[in-house]
Coordinates of C-alpha atoms and ligand atoms in Angstrom, one line a residue:
X1 CA -49.1 -66.6 -45.6
X2 CA -52.2 -64.9 -45.2
X3 CA -52.5 -61.3 -43.5
X4 CA -52.8 -60.7 -39.6
X5 CA -56.1 -62.2 -39.0
X6 CA -55.2 -65.6 -40.2
X7 CA -53.6 -68.3 -38.0
X8 CA -50.1 -69.8 -39.2
X9 CA -47.1 -71.7 -37.7
X10 CA -44.8 -68.5 -36.7
X11 CA -42.8 -67.0 -39.6
X12 CA -39.6 -65.9 -40.0
X13 CA -38.4 -63.3 -42.4
X14 CA -35.4 -62.2 -42.7
X15 CA -34.3 -59.0 -45.0
X16 CA -30.5 -59.0 -46.1
X17 CA -29.3 -56.1 -47.8
X18 CA -26.7 -53.2 -48.0
X19 CA -26.9 -49.9 -46.2
X20 CA -29.9 -48.3 -48.3
X21 CA -30.8 -51.2 -49.9
X22 CA -34.7 -50.6 -48.0
X23 CA -34.8 -53.4 -45.4
X24 CA -35.9 -50.8 -43.0
X25 CA -38.9 -49.4 -45.3
X26 CA -39.9 -52.7 -46.1
X27 CA -39.7 -54.5 -42.7
X28 CA -41.9 -51.9 -41.4
X29 CA -44.6 -52.6 -44.6
X30 CA -44.3 -56.3 -43.9
X31 CA -44.6 -56.6 -40.0
X32 CA -47.9 -54.3 -40.1
X33 CA -49.3 -56.5 -43.4
X34 CA -48.9 -59.6 -41.4
X35 CA -49.0 -58.6 -37.5
X36 CA -45.0 -59.5 -37.3
X37 CA -42.4 -57.8 -35.0
X38 CA -40.0 -55.7 -37.1
X39 CA -36.6 -56.5 -35.2
X40 CA -34.0 -53.9 -36.4
X41 CA -30.9 -54.2 -34.6
X42 CA -29.6 -51.3 -35.8
X43 CA -32.5 -49.4 -34.1
X44 CA -32.4 -51.5 -30.8
X45 CA -29.0 -49.9 -31.0
X46 CA -29.9 -46.4 -31.6
X47 CA -32.6 -46.6 -28.8
X48 CA -29.7 -47.7 -26.4
X49 CA -27.6 -45.1 -27.8
X50 CA -30.2 -42.3 -27.2
X51 CA -30.9 -43.6 -23.4
X52 CA -27.0 -43.8 -23.1
X53 CA -27.0 -47.0 -21.4
X54 CA -23.8 -49.3 -21.3
X55 CA -24.9 -51.3 -24.5
X56 CA -25.5 -47.4 -25.9
X57 CA -22.3 -46.4 -25.4
X58 CA -20.4 -49.5 -26.4
X59 CA -22.2 -49.8 -29.8
X60 CA -21.9 -46.1 -30.7
X61 CA -18.4 -46.4 -30.4
X62 CA -18.5 -48.7 -33.4
X63 CA -21.7 -47.2 -35.5
X64 CA -19.7 -44.0 -35.8
X65 CA -16.9 -45.6 -37.5
X66 CA -19.1 -47.2 -39.5
X67 CA -18.0 -51.1 -38.3
X68 CA -20.2 -53.7 -37.1
X69 CA -20.8 -54.2 -33.1
X70 CA -19.1 -57.7 -31.5
X71 CA -21.4 -60.1 -32.2
X72 CA -21.5 -61.5 -28.6
X73 CA -23.5 -58.6 -27.4
X74 CA -25.4 -58.1 -30.6
X75 CA -26.2 -61.7 -30.5
X76 CA -27.6 -61.2 -26.7
X77 CA -29.4 -58.1 -27.5
X78 CA -31.6 -59.9 -30.4
X79 CA -32.1 -63.0 -28.2
X80 CA -33.4 -61.1 -25.7
X81 CA -35.8 -59.0 -28.2
X82 CA -37.6 -62.3 -29.8
X83 CA -38.1 -63.9 -26.6
X84 CA -40.7 -61.0 -26.2
X85 CA -44.7 -61.6 -26.7
X86 CA -45.1 -59.9 -29.6
X87 CA -42.9 -62.0 -31.3
X88 CA -45.2 -65.0 -31.2
X89 CA -46.6 -64.6 -34.8
X90 CA -43.0 -64.1 -36.0
X91 CA -40.6 -61.8 -36.7
X92 CA -39.2 -60.1 -40.1
X93 CA -35.6 -59.2 -39.1
X94 CA -34.0 -56.1 -41.0
X95 CA -30.2 -56.2 -40.2
X96 CA -29.4 -58.8 -38.4
X97 CA -27.6 -61.6 -38.9
X98 CA -25.0 -59.6 -40.3
X99 CA -22.0 -62.3 -39.7
X100 CA -22.1 -65.8 -40.1
X101 CA -21.5 -66.3 -36.2
X102 CA -25.0 -64.3 -35.4
X103 CA -26.8 -66.3 -39.1
X104 CA -25.5 -69.8 -36.9
X105 CA -27.1 -68.7 -33.5
X106 CA -30.1 -67.2 -35.1
X107 CA -30.3 -71.3 -36.5
X108 CA -29.9 -72.5 -33.1
X109 CA -32.1 -70.8 -31.5
X110 CA -35.1 -71.2 -33.6
X111 CA -33.9 -75.1 -33.8
X112 CA -34.2 -75.1 -30.1
X113 CA -38.0 -74.3 -30.5
X114 CA -38.5 -76.4 -33.6
X115 CA -38.4 -73.4 -35.9
X116 CA -37.1 -72.4 -38.9
X117 CA -36.2 -69.6 -41.2
X118 CA -39.0 -68.9 -43.9
X119 CA -36.9 -67.0 -46.2
X120 CA -33.6 -64.4 -46.4
X121 CA -34.5 -61.7 -49.0
X122 CA -31.4 -60.4 -50.6
X123 CA -32.8 -56.9 -51.9
X124 CA -29.6 -55.9 -53.9
X125 CA -28.9 -52.2 -55.2
X126 CA -26.0 -51.0 -56.7
X127 CA -23.6 -49.0 -54.4
X128 CA -24.1 -45.8 -56.1
X129 CA -27.7 -46.1 -55.8
X130 CA -27.2 -46.9 -52.1
X131 CA -24.9 -43.6 -51.3
X132 CA -27.5 -41.5 -52.9
X133 CA -30.2 -42.7 -51.0
X134 CA -28.3 -42.6 -47.6
X135 CA -27.1 -38.8 -48.1
X136 CA -30.8 -38.0 -49.2
X137 CA -32.6 -40.0 -45.7
X138 CA -33.8 -37.4 -43.5
X139 CA -35.8 -39.2 -40.4
X140 CA -38.5 -38.1 -37.9
X141 CA -37.2 -37.6 -34.3
X142 CA -40.5 -37.9 -32.9
X143 CA -42.1 -40.4 -34.7
X144 CA -38.9 -42.2 -37.1
X145 CA -41.0 -42.1 -39.9
X146 CA -38.1 -42.2 -43.0
X147 CA -38.1 -40.3 -45.6
X148 CA -35.8 -39.4 -48.8
X149 CA -35.8 -36.2 -50.7
X150 CA -35.1 -38.0 -53.6
X151 CA -38.0 -40.5 -53.4
X152 CA -40.2 -40.0 -51.0
X153 CA -40.1 -36.7 -49.6
X154 CA -42.1 -35.2 -47.2
X155 CA -45.1 -32.5 -48.2
X156 CA -43.3 -29.9 -46.3
X157 CA -39.3 -29.6 -46.8
X158 CA -37.5 -30.1 -43.7
X159 CA -40.7 -31.8 -41.8
X160 CA -42.2 -34.5 -41.0
X161 CA -45.6 -35.5 -42.2
X162 CA -47.3 -36.6 -39.5
X163 CA -46.2 -34.4 -36.3
X164 CA -44.5 -31.8 -37.8
X165 CA -41.4 -32.0 -36.2
X166 CA -38.2 -30.8 -37.6
X167 CA -36.2 -33.8 -39.7
X168 CA -32.5 -35.3 -39.2
X169 CA -30.1 -36.9 -40.3
X170 CA -28.3 -40.2 -39.0
X171 CA -24.9 -39.7 -37.9
X172 CA -23.7 -42.6 -39.7
X173 CA -25.2 -41.1 -43.1
X174 CA -21.7 -38.8 -43.9
X175 CA -20.2 -39.7 -46.8
X176 CA -17.3 -41.2 -46.0
X177 CA -19.0 -43.1 -42.8
X178 CA -21.3 -44.9 -45.4
X179 CA -18.8 -45.8 -47.8
X180 CA -17.0 -47.7 -44.5
X181 CA -20.7 -49.5 -43.7
X182 CA -20.2 -50.1 -47.8
X183 CA -17.1 -51.8 -47.7
X184 CA -18.0 -53.6 -44.3
X185 CA -21.2 -55.1 -45.8
X186 CA -19.1 -56.3 -48.8
X187 CA -16.6 -58.2 -46.4
X188 CA -18.7 -59.0 -43.5
X189 CA -22.1 -59.4 -44.6
X190 CA -22.4 -60.0 -48.1
X191 CA -21.1 -63.8 -47.6
X192 CA -24.6 -64.7 -45.7
X193 CA -26.2 -64.2 -49.1
X194 CA -24.1 -67.9 -49.9
X195 CA -24.8 -69.1 -46.6
X196 CA -28.6 -68.7 -47.1
X197 CA -28.2 -70.2 -50.5
X198 CA -26.9 -73.2 -49.7
X199 CA -29.9 -73.5 -46.7
X200 CA -32.4 -72.9 -49.6
X201 CA -34.0 -70.3 -48.0
X202 CA -32.3 -67.5 -50.4
X203 CA -34.6 -65.0 -52.4
X204 CA -33.3 -62.7 -54.6
X205 CA -35.0 -59.6 -55.3
X206 CA -34.2 -56.4 -57.4
X207 CA -34.1 -53.6 -54.8
X208 CA -33.6 -50.5 -57.6
X209 CA -37.6 -50.7 -58.3
X210 CA -39.6 -48.4 -56.6
X211 CA -40.7 -48.4 -53.1
X212 CA -44.0 -50.3 -53.8
X213 CA -42.9 -52.3 -56.5
X214 CA -40.6 -53.7 -53.9
X215 CA -43.1 -54.4 -51.3
X216 CA -45.1 -56.3 -54.2
X217 CA -42.2 -58.7 -54.9
X218 CA -41.7 -58.8 -51.1
X219 CA -45.4 -59.6 -50.3
X220 CA -45.8 -61.9 -53.2
X221 CA -42.5 -63.7 -51.3
X222 CA -44.1 -63.7 -48.2
X223 CA -47.7 -65.4 -49.5
X224 CA -45.8 -68.3 -50.3
X225 CA -44.7 -68.9 -46.9
Ligands
AP5_301 P1 -28.5 -50.4 -39.3 O1 -29.5 -49.7 -38.4 O2 -29.0 -51.7 -39.7 O3 -28.3 -49.7 -40.5 P2 -27.9 -49.8 -42.0 O4 -27.8 -51.8 -42.5 O5 -26.6 -49.4 -42.7 O6 -28.7 -50.1 -42.9 P3 -29.8 -48.8 -43.0 O7 -30.4 -48.7 -42.1 O8 -28.8 -47.3 -43.6 O9 -30.9 -48.8 -44.5 P4 -31.8 -50.0 -44.8 O10 -31.8 -50.9 -45.5 O11 -33.3 -49.8 -43.5 O12 -32.6 -48.8 -45.8 P5 -34.0 -47.7 -45.8 O13 -35.2 -48.6 -45.4 O14 -33.5 -47.1 -44.1 O15 -27.3 -50.5 -38.9 C1 -26.6 -49.2 -38.2 C2 -25.3 -49.6 -37.7 O16 -25.6 -50.1 -36.1 C3 -24.2 -51.0 -38.0 O17 -23.2 -50.5 -38.7 C4 -23.5 -51.4 -37.2 O18 -22.7 -50.6 -36.1 C5 -24.8 -51.6 -36.5 N1 -25.3 -52.8 -36.7 C6 -26.6 -53.1 -37.0 N2 -26.7 -54.4 -36.6 C7 -26.0 -55.4 -36.8 C8 -25.6 -57.0 -36.2 N3 -26.4 -57.3 -36.6 N4 -24.8 -56.6 -36.1 C9 -23.4 -55.8 -35.9 N5 -23.8 -54.4 -36.1 C10 -24.9 -54.1 -36.1 O19 -34.3 -46.6 -46.8 C11 -32.8 -45.8 -47.0 C12 -33.4 -44.6 -47.5 O20 -33.9 -45.1 -49.3 C13 -34.6 -44.0 -47.0 O21 -34.7 -42.6 -47.2 C14 -35.7 -44.8 -48.2 O22 -37.0 -43.6 -48.1 C15 -34.9 -44.8 -49.7 N6 -35.4 -46.0 -49.9 C16 -36.0 -47.2 -49.6 N7 -36.1 -48.0 -50.5 C17 -36.0 -47.0 -51.4 C18 -36.5 -47.5 -53.2 N8 -36.9 -48.9 -53.5 N9 -36.6 -46.6 -54.0 C19 -36.0 -45.8 -53.7 N10 -35.7 -44.7 -52.3 C20 -35.8 -46.2 -51.3
MG302 MG1 -32.4 -49.4 -41.8
ZN303 ZN1 -43.1 -37.4 -37.1

């Protein structure tokens, strides 16, 4: 795949990884570079939470505990999202699918339109590093830029580089919720690594390199598609 100015059949890339693996960070770069829609199921839920929609109220009750939102509502939300026009060039999925039922629903939806996944990139990071990253993550409430006190700090402590807003933390980045999310990932989402390995789409990637090195590796994979 070339950059966003070229013509190409739509591309679907899945970023698979534990909480804090860097899915959101890399999806943002990849989406912009290749003109792909960045679909984060977590961001979609958080938008609903902040607008206090019925979906948001339901999702929050699971997110606060570090549990997965039920498959039926998650699948419906993402299927509606991929039908939107900005997905014409393709999609980079961040945090979806997370269960085998979600993966099957995505496969079926793409197959119906004679499309298929290009790559499922498994970004691997050890738990200790994930916990350190998530407790050091700060986010701009105005523009959603993500910072990290250890690896990617803002220029002025506590404020966004782009608009100066006071940075905040995610409710589910509390240490006990982080541990629960990691546990849920191992039990419910990690089996998807084998699911995509069996279908031949899996690409493994060392997620403990610097953000720039991980981007380079992700771009290398995208260029083969
Ligand atoms: P979601 O929002 O998807 O959260 P998550 O999977 O827990 O992942 P994170 O967003 O925490 O991490 P990330 O991999 O995006 O890392 P990031 O790039 O920010 O889901 C939240 C909740 O919503 C779930 O718990 C569930 O309840 C619900 N949900 C969502 N999707 C669902 C689904 N499909 N089904 C059911 N329920 C669902 O990076 C983390 C930090 O590290 C940042 O500070 C960043 O700057 C830093 N960093 C990134 N890369 C590097 C690097 N290479 N080196 C050093 N630091 C780095
Ligand atoms: Mg994320
Ligand atoms: Zn900002």
